[in-house]
Every structure is written in structure tokens, then in C-alpha cells.
CSV table of C-alpha atoms and ligand atoms in Angstrom, one decimal:
chain,number,residue,atom,x,y,z
U,1,MET,CA,-83.2,19.8,-132.3
U,2,THR,CA,-81.4,21.1,-129.3
U,3,LEU,CA,-77.9,22.3,-128.6
U,4,GLU,CA,-75.8,19.5,-127.2
U,5,ARG,CA,-72.3,19.0,-126.0
U,6,THR,CA,-70.2,15.9,-126.5
U,7,LEU,CA,-66.7,14.8,-125.5
U,8,SER,CA,-64.1,14.3,-128.3
U,9,ILE,CA,-60.6,13.0,-127.9
U,10,ILE,CA,-57.9,13.2,-130.5
U,11,LYS,CA,-55.9,10.1,-129.6
U,12,PRO,CA,-52.1,9.9,-129.5
U,13,ASP,CA,-51.7,8.9,-133.1
U,14,GLY,CA,-53.6,12.1,-134.1
U,15,ILE,CA,-51.2,14.2,-132.1
U,16,SER,CA,-48.0,12.5,-133.2
U,17,ARG,CA,-49.1,12.7,-136.8
U,18,ASN,CA,-49.8,16.5,-136.5
U,19,LEU,CA,-53.5,16.1,-137.3
U,20,ILE,CA,-55.0,18.3,-134.6
U,21,GLY,CA,-55.9,21.1,-137.1
U,22,ALA,CA,-57.2,18.7,-139.7
U,23,VAL,CA,-59.5,17.0,-137.3
U,24,ILE,CA,-60.8,20.2,-135.7
U,25,GLY,CA,-61.3,21.7,-139.1
U,26,HIS,CA,-63.5,18.7,-140.0
U,27,PHE,CA,-65.7,19.4,-136.9
U,28,GLU,CA,-65.9,23.1,-137.5
U,29,ARG,CA,-66.9,22.8,-141.2
U,30,ALA,CA,-69.7,20.6,-140.0
U,31,GLY,CA,-71.0,23.2,-137.6
U,32,LEU,CA,-69.6,21.9,-134.4
U,33,ARG,CA,-67.8,24.4,-132.1
U,34,VAL,CA,-64.9,23.7,-129.7
U,35,VAL,CA,-66.0,25.1,-126.3
U,36,ALA,CA,-63.3,23.5,-124.1
U,37,ALA,CA,-60.0,21.9,-125.0
U,38,ARG,CA,-56.9,20.7,-123.2
U,39,MET,CA,-53.9,18.6,-124.1
U,40,ARG,CA,-52.8,16.0,-121.6
U,41,ARG,CA,-51.2,12.7,-121.0
U,42,LEU,CA,-53.5,10.0,-119.6
U,43,GLY,CA,-52.0,7.9,-116.8
U,44,ARG,CA,-52.9,4.2,-116.9
U,45,PRO,CA,-55.5,4.4,-114.1
U,46,GLU,CA,-57.2,7.3,-115.8
U,47,ALA,CA,-57.3,5.5,-119.2
U,48,GLU,CA,-58.5,2.3,-117.5
U,49,ARG,CA,-61.3,4.3,-115.7
U,50,PHE,CA,-62.3,6.2,-118.9
U,51,TYR,CA,-62.6,2.9,-120.9
U,52,ALA,CA,-63.9,0.8,-117.9
U,53,VAL,CA,-66.9,-0.4,-119.9
U,54,HIS,CA,-64.4,-2.4,-122.0
U,55,HIS,CA,-62.4,-3.9,-119.1
U,56,SER,CA,-63.2,-7.5,-119.9
U,57,ARG,CA,-62.7,-7.2,-123.7
U,58,PRO,CA,-59.6,-8.9,-125.1
U,59,PHE,CA,-58.2,-5.6,-126.5
U,60,PHE,CA,-58.5,-3.7,-123.2
U,61,ALA,CA,-54.8,-3.8,-122.2
U,62,SER,CA,-53.7,-2.9,-125.7
U,63,LEU,CA,-56.2,0.0,-125.8
U,64,VAL,CA,-54.8,1.3,-122.5
U,65,ASP,CA,-51.3,1.1,-123.9
U,66,TYR,CA,-52.3,3.0,-127.0
U,67,MET,CA,-54.2,5.7,-125.1
U,68,THR,CA,-51.3,6.3,-122.7
U,69,SER,CA,-48.6,6.2,-125.4
U,70,GLY,CA,-48.5,10.0,-125.9
U,71,PRO,CA,-50.5,13.1,-125.3
U,72,VAL,CA,-54.1,13.4,-126.3
U,73,LEU,CA,-56.3,16.4,-126.9
U,74,VAL,CA,-59.6,16.3,-125.0
U,75,GLN,CA,-62.2,18.7,-126.1
U,76,VAL,CA,-65.9,19.5,-125.7
U,77,LEU,CA,-67.8,20.1,-129.0
U,78,GLU,CA,-71.1,22.0,-129.0
U,79,GLY,CA,-73.7,22.1,-131.7
U,80,GLU,CA,-77.1,20.9,-132.8
U,81,ASP,CA,-77.3,17.2,-132.4
U,82,ALA,CA,-73.6,17.2,-131.4
U,83,VAL,CA,-73.4,13.6,-130.1
U,84,ARG,CA,-74.8,12.0,-133.2
U,85,LYS,CA,-73.1,14.4,-135.5
U,86,ASN,CA,-69.6,13.8,-134.0
U,87,ARG,CA,-70.1,10.0,-134.3
U,88,GLU,CA,-71.1,10.5,-137.9
U,89,LEU,CA,-68.0,12.6,-138.7
U,90,MET,CA,-65.7,10.1,-136.9
U,91,GLY,CA,-67.0,7.1,-138.9
U,92,ALA,CA,-67.2,3.5,-137.8
U,93,THR,CA,-64.8,2.1,-135.2
U,94,ASP,CA,-62.8,0.2,-137.9
U,95,PRO,CA,-61.4,2.7,-140.4
U,96,ALA,CA,-61.7,0.0,-143.1
U,97,ARG,CA,-65.5,0.0,-142.6
U,98,ALA,CA,-65.9,3.7,-142.1
U,99,ALA,CA,-67.7,5.7,-144.7
U,100,PRO,CA,-65.6,7.7,-147.2
U,101,GLY,CA,-64.9,11.3,-146.0
U,102,THR,CA,-65.1,10.4,-142.3
U,103,ILE,CA,-62.1,11.1,-140.0
U,104,ARG,CA,-61.4,7.5,-139.3
U,105,ARG,CA,-61.6,6.5,-143.0
U,106,GLU,CA,-59.3,9.4,-143.9
U,107,TRP,CA,-56.6,8.9,-141.2
U,108,GLY,CA,-57.3,5.9,-139.0
U,109,GLU,CA,-54.7,3.2,-139.2
U,110,SER,CA,-56.5,0.2,-137.6
U,111,ILE,CA,-59.6,-0.7,-135.5
U,112,GLU,CA,-57.5,0.2,-132.5
U,113,ARG,CA,-55.5,3.2,-133.8
U,114,ASN,CA,-58.5,5.0,-135.1
U,115,LEU,CA,-57.5,8.5,-134.2
U,116,VAL,CA,-60.6,9.9,-132.4
U,117,HIS,CA,-63.0,9.1,-129.5
U,118,GLY,CA,-66.5,10.4,-129.3
U,119,SER,CA,-69.2,10.0,-126.7
U,120,ASP,CA,-71.9,7.5,-127.8
U,121,SER,CA,-75.0,9.0,-126.1
U,122,LEU,CA,-76.1,12.2,-124.4
U,123,GLU,CA,-75.8,10.5,-121.0
U,124,THR,CA,-72.3,9.2,-121.7
U,125,ALA,CA,-71.3,12.7,-123.0
U,126,ARG,CA,-72.3,14.3,-119.7
U,127,GLU,CA,-70.3,11.8,-117.7
U,128,GLU,CA,-67.3,12.0,-120.0
U,129,ILE,CA,-67.2,15.8,-120.1
U,130,HIS,CA,-67.4,15.8,-116.3
U,131,PHE,CA,-64.5,13.3,-116.3
U,132,PHE,CA,-62.1,15.8,-117.9
U,133,PHE,CA,-63.6,19.3,-117.4
U,134,GLY,CA,-65.2,21.5,-114.7
U,135,ALA,CA,-67.8,24.1,-115.4
U,136,ILE,CA,-65.2,26.8,-115.4
U,137,ASP,CA,-63.3,25.2,-118.3
U,138,VAL,CA,-66.3,25.2,-120.7
U,139,CYS,CA,-66.5,28.5,-122.5
U,140,ASP,CA,-70.0,29.2,-123.9
U,141,ARG,CA,-70.2,31.1,-127.1
U,142,THR,CA,-71.9,33.9,-125.2
U,143,ASP,CA,-68.9,34.4,-123.0
U,144,PRO,CA,-67.2,37.8,-123.5
K,201,ATP,P1,-64.5,5.3,-129.0
K,201,ATP,O1,-65.2,4.8,-127.7
K,201,ATP,O2,-63.0,5.4,-128.8
K,201,ATP,O3,-65.1,6.6,-129.5
K,201,ATP,P2,-66.1,3.5,-130.5
K,201,ATP,O4,-67.2,3.9,-129.7
K,201,ATP,O5,-66.2,3.6,-132.0
K,201,ATP,O6,-64.7,4.2,-130.1
K,201,ATP,P3,-65.7,1.1,-128.8
K,201,ATP,O7,-66.4,-0.2,-129.1
K,201,ATP,O8,-66.2,2.0,-127.7
K,201,ATP,O9,-65.7,2.0,-130.2
K,201,ATP,O10,-64.2,0.8,-128.6
K,201,ATP,C1,-63.3,1.8,-127.9
K,201,ATP,C2,-62.0,1.8,-128.6
K,201,ATP,O11,-61.3,0.5,-128.3
K,201,ATP,C3,-62.0,1.9,-130.1
K,201,ATP,O12,-62.1,3.3,-130.5
K,201,ATP,C4,-60.7,1.3,-130.5
K,201,ATP,O13,-59.6,2.2,-130.2
K,201,ATP,C5,-60.6,0.1,-129.5
K,201,ATP,N1,-61.2,-1.1,-130.1
K,201,ATP,C6,-62.5,-1.4,-130.3
K,201,ATP,N2,-62.7,-2.6,-130.8
K,201,ATP,C7,-61.4,-3.1,-130.9
K,201,ATP,C8,-60.9,-4.4,-131.4
K,201,ATP,N3,-61.7,-5.3,-131.9
K,201,ATP,N4,-59.6,-4.5,-131.4
K,201,ATP,C9,-58.7,-3.6,-131.0
K,201,ATP,N5,-59.1,-2.4,-130.5
K,201,ATP,C10,-60.5,-2.1,-130.5
K,202,MG,MG1,-67.1,3.9,-127.5
């Protein structure tokens, strides 16, 4: 098992419902560490680019509306097997189908308003981290 990094986003519903601490606590208790974080508002072009893989899906415009409806918290999580572990902690896309105890099951409102994003592979994680952060933003645990 190697140390990995993955991109996590607390989506606008998580911010407006004041769940930042609850969500990050979930990650920390599972052994993931926040090594970069920034709150920001996504513009439409940025949200469209981030979710470009879904551009032909029927829910795309609505997804972009949702992701631009308020600030998000973008963060890099580090830990053993971080990509898979983050996805496991998030739960299935549809909160109704997510396993008990997962973030989406606990707080997600619908298949769209599901509170968190997580990279789905190590390769996607690299691209997504690069999308939001430069090397100088990521603070390794060995940093003074
Ligand atoms: P994410 O990429 O946000 O981590 P995911 O990998 O579990 O979620 P994807 O299939 O990549 O799911 O979908 C991206 C996002 O699009 C979902 O998190 C959700 O907000 C929205 N979405 C996915 N499927 C639907 C759907 N059928 N109807 C409405 N919105 C959807
Ligand atoms: Mg996805």
C-alpha cells in the first residue's frame, strides 16, 4: 500500500448546511489527512471543465447550476489508499443507495445534491489536484 493523494470537494450544500467540520472529521477519523484546502466559488466555465466527462449527460446543466450555486471547499486528502478510501467514505452517488455510515447516506439529499466529490482513480486524482492546486499549495506532513 502506498501513500496517495486525492481531490475532495465539499459541494455547495455541504457549505450552506455548515457541514465542513463534520465531513472533514469523517476523513480524519478514517486516517486521511488534509494537505491542501481552499474555499472558492466555481464559475460556470470552470465547473463545466471540471465535469466535462459528463457534458452529454441529461443532468449536466443542472449539475453545473448546483456546483456554481455557492462556494465549495476544494481539498487534497492524503493517506494510504486515499483514492479508494475517500470513495468508500463518500458512499454511492445516490445517497439512497449509499451504505449506512457514509457521508452521502448521512447528509446527501439526492443523487445530484450529494454533498461531496471524490476523484475516481489515481490518474483522475492527479489531474483534478492539478486543476485546483499548484505544488506550493500542498503542504506535506514533513513541512515545518
Ligand atoms: P463525483 O464525481 O461528484 O464524485 P460520482 O463519481 O459518485 O460523483 P458521477 O457519475 O461522476 O458520480 O456524477 C457526477 C455528479 O453528477 C454526481 O456526484 C452528482 O452530483 C451528479 N449526478 C450523477 N448522476 C446523476 C443523475 N442521474 N441525476 C442528477 N445528477 C446526477
Ligand atoms: Mg465522478
